[in-house]
Tab-separated table of C-alpha atoms and ligand atoms in Angstrom:
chain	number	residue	atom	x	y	z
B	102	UNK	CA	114.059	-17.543	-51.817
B	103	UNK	CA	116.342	-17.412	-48.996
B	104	UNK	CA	115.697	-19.007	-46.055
B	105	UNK	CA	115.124	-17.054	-42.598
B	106	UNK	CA	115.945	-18.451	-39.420
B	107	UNK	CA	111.953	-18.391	-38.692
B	108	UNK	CA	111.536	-21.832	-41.484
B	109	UNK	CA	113.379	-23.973	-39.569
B	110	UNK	CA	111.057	-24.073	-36.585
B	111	UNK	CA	109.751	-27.383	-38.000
B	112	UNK	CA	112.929	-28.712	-35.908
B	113	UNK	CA	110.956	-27.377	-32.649
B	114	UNK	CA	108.139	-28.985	-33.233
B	115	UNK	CA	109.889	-32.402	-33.903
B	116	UNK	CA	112.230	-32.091	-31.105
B	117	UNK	CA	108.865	-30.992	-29.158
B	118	UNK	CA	107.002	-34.278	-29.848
B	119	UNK	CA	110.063	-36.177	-29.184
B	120	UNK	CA	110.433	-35.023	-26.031
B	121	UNK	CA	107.127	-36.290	-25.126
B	122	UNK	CA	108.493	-39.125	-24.897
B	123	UNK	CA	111.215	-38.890	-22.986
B	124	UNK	CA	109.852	-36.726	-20.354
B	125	UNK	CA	106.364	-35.786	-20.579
B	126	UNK	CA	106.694	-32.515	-18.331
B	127	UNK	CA	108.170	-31.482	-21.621
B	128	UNK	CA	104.698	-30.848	-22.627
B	129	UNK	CA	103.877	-27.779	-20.983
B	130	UNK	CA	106.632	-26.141	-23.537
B	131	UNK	CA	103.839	-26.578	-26.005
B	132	UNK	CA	101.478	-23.837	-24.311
B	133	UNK	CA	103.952	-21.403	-26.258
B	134	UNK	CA	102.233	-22.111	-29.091
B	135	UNK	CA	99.092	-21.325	-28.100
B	136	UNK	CA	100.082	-18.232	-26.058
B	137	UNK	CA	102.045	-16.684	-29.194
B	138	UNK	CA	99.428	-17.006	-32.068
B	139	UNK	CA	96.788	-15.857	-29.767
B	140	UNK	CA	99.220	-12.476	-28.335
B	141	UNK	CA	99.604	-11.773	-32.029
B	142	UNK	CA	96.383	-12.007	-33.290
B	143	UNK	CA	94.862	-10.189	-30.398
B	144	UNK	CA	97.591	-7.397	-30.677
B	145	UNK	CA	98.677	-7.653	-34.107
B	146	UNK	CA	95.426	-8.338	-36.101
B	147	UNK	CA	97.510	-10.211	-37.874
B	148	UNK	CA	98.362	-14.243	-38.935
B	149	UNK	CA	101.831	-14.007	-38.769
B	150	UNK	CA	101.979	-17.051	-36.566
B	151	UNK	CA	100.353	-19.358	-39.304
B	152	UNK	CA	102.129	-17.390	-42.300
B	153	UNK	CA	105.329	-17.578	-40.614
B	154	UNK	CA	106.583	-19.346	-37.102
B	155	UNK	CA	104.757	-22.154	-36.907
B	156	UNK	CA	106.394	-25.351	-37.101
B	157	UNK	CA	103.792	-27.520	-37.241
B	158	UNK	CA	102.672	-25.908	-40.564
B	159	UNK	CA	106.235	-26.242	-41.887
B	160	UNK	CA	107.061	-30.023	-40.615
B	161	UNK	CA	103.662	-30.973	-42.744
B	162	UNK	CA	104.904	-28.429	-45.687
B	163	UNK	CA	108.930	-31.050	-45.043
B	164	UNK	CA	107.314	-34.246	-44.447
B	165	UNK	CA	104.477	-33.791	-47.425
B	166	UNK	CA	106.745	-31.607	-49.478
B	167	UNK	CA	110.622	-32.537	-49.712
B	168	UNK	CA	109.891	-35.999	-48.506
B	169	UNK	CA	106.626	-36.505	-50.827
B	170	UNK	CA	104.770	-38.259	-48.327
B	171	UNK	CA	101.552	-36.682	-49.329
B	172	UNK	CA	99.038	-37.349	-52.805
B	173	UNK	CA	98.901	-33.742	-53.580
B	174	UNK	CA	95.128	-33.610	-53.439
B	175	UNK	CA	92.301	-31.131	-53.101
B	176	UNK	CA	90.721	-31.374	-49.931
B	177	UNK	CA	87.478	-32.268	-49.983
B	178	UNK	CA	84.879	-29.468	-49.890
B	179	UNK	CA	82.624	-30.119	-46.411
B	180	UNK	CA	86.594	-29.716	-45.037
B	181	UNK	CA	87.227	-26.658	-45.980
B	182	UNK	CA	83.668	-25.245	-45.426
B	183	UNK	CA	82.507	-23.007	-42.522
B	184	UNK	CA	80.788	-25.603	-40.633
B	185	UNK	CA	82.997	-28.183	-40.693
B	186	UNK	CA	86.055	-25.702	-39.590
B	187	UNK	CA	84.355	-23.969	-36.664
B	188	UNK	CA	82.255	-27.379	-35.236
B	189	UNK	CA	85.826	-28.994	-35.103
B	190	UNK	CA	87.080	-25.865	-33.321
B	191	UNK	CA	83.965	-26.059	-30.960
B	192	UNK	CA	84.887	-29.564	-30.576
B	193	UNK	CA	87.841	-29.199	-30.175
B	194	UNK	CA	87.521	-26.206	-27.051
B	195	UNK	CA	84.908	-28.765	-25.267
B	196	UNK	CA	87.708	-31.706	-24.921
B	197	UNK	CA	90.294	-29.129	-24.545
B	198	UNK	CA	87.929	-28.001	-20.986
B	199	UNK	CA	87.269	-32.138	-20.505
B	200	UNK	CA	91.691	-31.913	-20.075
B	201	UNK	CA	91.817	-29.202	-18.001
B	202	UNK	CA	88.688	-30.640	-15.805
B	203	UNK	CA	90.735	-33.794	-15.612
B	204	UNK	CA	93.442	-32.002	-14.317
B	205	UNK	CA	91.703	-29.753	-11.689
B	206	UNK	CA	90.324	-32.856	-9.935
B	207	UNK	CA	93.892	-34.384	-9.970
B	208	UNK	CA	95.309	-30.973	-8.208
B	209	UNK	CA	92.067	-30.823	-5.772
B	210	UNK	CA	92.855	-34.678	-5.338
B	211	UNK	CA	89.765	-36.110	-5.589
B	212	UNK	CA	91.629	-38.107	-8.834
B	213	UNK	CA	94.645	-39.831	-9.173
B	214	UNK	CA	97.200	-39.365	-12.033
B	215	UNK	CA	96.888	-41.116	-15.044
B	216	UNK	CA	99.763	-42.011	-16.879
B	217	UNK	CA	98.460	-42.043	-20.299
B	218	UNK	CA	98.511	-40.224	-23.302
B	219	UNK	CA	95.311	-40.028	-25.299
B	220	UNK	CA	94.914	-40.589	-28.348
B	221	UNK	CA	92.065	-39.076	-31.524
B	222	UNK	CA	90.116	-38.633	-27.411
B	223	UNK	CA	89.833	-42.403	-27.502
B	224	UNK	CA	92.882	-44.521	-27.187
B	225	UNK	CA	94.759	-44.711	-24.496
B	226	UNK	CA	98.746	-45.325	-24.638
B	227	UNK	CA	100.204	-45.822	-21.714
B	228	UNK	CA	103.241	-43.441	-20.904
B	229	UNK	CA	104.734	-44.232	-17.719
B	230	UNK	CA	107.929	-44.589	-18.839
B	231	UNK	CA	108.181	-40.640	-19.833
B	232	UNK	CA	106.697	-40.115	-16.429
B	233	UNK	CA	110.147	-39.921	-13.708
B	234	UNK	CA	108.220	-38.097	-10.290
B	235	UNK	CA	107.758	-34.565	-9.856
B	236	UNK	CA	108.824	-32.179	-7.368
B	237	UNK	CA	105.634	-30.906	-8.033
B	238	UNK	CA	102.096	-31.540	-7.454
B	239	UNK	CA	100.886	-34.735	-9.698
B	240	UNK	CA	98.263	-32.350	-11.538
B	241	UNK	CA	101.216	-30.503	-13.118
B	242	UNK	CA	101.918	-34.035	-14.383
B	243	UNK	CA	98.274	-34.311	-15.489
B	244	UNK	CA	98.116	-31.547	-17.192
B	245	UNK	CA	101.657	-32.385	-19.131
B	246	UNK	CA	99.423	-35.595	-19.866
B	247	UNK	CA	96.784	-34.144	-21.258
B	248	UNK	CA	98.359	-31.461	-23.205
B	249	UNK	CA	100.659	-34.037	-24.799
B	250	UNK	CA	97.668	-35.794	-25.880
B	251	UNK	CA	95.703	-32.909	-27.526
B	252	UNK	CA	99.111	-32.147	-29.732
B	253	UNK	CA	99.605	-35.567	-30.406
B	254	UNK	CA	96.312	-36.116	-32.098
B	255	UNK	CA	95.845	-32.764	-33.856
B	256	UNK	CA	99.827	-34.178	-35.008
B	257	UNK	CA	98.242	-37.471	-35.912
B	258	UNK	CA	95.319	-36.029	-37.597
B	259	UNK	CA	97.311	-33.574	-39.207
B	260	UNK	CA	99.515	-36.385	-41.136
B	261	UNK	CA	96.643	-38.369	-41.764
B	262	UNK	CA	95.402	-35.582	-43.639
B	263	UNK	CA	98.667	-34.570	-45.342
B	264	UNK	CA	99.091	-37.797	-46.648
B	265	UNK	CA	95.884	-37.989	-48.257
B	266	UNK	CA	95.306	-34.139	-49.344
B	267	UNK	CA	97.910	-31.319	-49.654
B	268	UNK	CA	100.952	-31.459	-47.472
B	269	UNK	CA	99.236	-28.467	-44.786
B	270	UNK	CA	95.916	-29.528	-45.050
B	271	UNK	CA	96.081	-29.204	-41.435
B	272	UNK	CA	95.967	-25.463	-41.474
B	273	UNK	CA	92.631	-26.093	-43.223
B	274	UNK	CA	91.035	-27.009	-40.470
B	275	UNK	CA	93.316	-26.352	-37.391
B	276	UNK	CA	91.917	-25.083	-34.743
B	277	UNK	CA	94.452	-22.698	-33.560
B	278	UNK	CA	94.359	-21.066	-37.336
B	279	UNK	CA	90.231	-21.166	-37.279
B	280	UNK	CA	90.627	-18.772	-33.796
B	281	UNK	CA	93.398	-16.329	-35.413
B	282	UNK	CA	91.616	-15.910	-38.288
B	283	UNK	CA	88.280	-15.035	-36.246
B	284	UNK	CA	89.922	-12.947	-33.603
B	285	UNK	CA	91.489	-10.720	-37.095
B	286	UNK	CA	88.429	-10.696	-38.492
B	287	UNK	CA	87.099	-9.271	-35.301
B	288	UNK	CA	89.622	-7.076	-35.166
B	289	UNK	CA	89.234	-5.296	-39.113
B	290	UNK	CA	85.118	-4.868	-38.036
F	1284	UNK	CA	94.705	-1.860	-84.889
F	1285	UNK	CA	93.388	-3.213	-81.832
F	1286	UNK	CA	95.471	-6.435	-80.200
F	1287	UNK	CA	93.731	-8.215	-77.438
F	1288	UNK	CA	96.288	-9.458	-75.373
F	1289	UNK	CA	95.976	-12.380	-72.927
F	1290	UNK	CA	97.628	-12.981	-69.399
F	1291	UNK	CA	97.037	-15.553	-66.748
F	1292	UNK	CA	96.794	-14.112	-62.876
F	1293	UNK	CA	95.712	-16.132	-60.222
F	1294	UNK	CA	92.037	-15.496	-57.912
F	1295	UNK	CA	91.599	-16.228	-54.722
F	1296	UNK	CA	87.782	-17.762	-53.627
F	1297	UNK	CA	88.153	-15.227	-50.279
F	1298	UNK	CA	84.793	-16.625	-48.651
F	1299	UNK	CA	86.606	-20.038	-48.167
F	1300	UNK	CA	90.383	-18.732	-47.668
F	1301	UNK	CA	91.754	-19.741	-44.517
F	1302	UNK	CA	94.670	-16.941	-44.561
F	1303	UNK	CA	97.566	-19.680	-43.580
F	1304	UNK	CA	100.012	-18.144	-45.840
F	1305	UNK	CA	101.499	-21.047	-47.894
F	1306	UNK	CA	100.463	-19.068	-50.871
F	1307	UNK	CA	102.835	-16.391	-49.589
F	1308	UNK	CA	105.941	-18.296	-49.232
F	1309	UNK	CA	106.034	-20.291	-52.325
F	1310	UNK	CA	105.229	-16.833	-54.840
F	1311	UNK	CA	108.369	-15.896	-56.742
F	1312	UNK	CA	107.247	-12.419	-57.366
F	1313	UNK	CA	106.026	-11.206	-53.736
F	1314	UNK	CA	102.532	-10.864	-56.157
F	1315	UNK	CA	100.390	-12.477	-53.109
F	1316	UNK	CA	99.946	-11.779	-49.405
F	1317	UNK	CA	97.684	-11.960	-46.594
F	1318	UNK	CA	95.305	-8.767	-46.030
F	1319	UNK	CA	95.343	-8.524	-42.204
F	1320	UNK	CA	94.704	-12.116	-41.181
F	1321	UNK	CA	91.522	-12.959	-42.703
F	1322	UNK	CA	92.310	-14.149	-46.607
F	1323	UNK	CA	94.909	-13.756	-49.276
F	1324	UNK	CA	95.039	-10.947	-52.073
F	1325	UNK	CA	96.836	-11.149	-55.422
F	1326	UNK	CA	98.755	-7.880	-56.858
F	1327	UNK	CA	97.290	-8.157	-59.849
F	1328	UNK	CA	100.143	-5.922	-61.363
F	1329	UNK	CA	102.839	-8.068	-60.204
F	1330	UNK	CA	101.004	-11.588	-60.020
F	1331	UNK	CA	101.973	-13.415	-63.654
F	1332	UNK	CA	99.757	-16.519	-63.673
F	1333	UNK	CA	102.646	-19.054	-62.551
F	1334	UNK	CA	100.172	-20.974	-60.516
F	1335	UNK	CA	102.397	-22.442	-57.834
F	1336	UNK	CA	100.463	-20.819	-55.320
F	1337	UNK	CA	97.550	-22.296	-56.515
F	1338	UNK	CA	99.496	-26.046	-56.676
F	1339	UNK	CA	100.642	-24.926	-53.137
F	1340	UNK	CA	97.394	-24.304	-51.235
F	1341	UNK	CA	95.683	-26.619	-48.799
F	1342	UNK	CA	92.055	-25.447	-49.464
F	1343	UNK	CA	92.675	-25.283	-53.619
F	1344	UNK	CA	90.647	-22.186	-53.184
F	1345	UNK	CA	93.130	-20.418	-55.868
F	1346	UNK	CA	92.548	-20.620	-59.402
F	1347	UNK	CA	94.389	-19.281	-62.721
F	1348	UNK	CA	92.466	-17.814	-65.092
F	1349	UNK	CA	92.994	-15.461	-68.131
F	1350	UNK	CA	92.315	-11.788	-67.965
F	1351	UNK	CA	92.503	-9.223	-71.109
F	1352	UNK	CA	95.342	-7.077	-70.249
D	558	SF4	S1	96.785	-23.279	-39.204
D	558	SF4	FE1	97.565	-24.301	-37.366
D	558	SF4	S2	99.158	-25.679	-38.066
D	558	SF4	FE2	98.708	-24.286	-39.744
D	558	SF4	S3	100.209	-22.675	-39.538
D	558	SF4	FE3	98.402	-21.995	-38.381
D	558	SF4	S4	98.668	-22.703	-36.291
D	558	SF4	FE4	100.147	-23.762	-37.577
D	559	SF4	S1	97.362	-20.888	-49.380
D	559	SF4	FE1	95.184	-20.840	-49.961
D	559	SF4	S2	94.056	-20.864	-48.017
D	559	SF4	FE2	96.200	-20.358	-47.554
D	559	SF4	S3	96.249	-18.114	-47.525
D	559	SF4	FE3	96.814	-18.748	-49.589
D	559	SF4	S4	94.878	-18.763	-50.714
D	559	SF4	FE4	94.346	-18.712	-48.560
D	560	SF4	S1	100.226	-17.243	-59.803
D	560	SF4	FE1	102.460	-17.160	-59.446
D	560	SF4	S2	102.917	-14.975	-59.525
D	560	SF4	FE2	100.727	-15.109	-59.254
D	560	SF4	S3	100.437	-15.004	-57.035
D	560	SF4	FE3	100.532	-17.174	-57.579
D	560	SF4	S4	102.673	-17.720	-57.280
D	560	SF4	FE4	102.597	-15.483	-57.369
């Protein structure tokens, strides 16, 4: 099958995470993938997101695939079952609302900045050396913060799981995925 | 005389689909594709029982089976 310009996007998300580290304002680059699949589910109906541009999907489908860094195995059953994939999107919106809390009280300045990056919502790395000043208020810094975090773990969970399952067991259970499907399910009713 | 002939096409468990596609990109025939976001559906005309979709997907929810054709 010939390859589109649209399966190399893995390279995005790579270069995405990398810059993370270099400069974490980088991280607001990332809402683009949440604006996108949303636009085209809500417009579209469709999944074209999952089935085609994202590079998350496809740097698991590399890393698991071409580089065989994954056991090839079913997924276990709660995983792929309704509960388990809608409570981790519930989840999933509540410490997604905990970030942008976080970063509301660092704009209204009753907070300072946090330089850290958190990890699984637990862990936390400190990252002050991708953090350089801002001409801008420190909460734009938060939030680049806390948005680095949440795509850091789901990355971290993500190869977790494609080392253990299938290469995209990810898309299993990823949120983002979960909400397009729903909205296009919405959307055919 | 009457020859039963067997083929192989792949089903889809749609209740537990998650409609990501990989099954998509990996079919050699174009026999598989994703009905408007919500799950997968095999052309069962074109779909010949290969099974690397089913190899391919993260939920396993695909399975081959044999069909009288
Ligand atoms: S399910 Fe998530 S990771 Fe997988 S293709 Fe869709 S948005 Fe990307
Ligand atoms: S790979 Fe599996 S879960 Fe994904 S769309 Fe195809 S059948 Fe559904
Ligand atoms: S079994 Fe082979 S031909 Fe049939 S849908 Fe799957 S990949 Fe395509």
């Amino acid at each position: 099958m010939k390859k589109k310009w649209y399966d190399y996007l893995w390279i995005w998300s790579l270069t995405y995470l990398i810059l993370g580290f270099v400069n974490i304002l980088f991280a607001w680059l990332g809402l683009l993938c949440f604006f996108i699949p949303l636009i085209i589910s809500v417009t579209k109906g469709t999944k074209a997101y999952c089935n085609r541009y994202c590079g998350r999907g496809q740097l698991f489908s590399v890393l698991g695939g071409r580089f065989g860094l994954s056991r090839k195995r079913d997924i276990p059953k709660w995983m792929k079952s309704k509960a388990f994939r809608y409570g981790f999107l519930i989840f999933f919106f509540a410490m997604f609302f905990q970030m942008l809390w976080n970063t509301y009280l660092v704009f209204s300045g009753s907070q300072n900045l946090r330089q850290v990056v958190k990890l699984l919502w637990t862990f936390k790395l400190p990252w002050h050396w991708a953090y350089h000043g801002t001409l801008f208020h420190a909460g734009v810094a938060q939030f680049a913060f806390g948005f680095y975090s949440v795509m850091l773990t789901s990355t971290v969970l993500g190869l977790i799981t494609m080392v253990l399952f299938k290469p995209r067991s990810w898309c299993v259970y990823c949120p983002m995925g979960t909400m397009t499907q729903l909205i296009c399910k919405a959307k055919a009713n | 005389m009457n020859t039963v002939k067997k083929r192989r096409r792949a089903f889809v468990d749609q209740t537990l689909c998650v409609a990501c596609g990989c099954c998509v990109k990996v079919c050699p025939l174009k026999a598989i594709e994703i009905f408007k976001g919500i799950m997968a559906q095999v052309h069962e005309d074109k779909c010949v029982g290969c099974g690397r979709c089913a190899k391919e997907c993260p939920a396993s929810v695909i399975d081959i089976r044999e069909v009288q054709a």
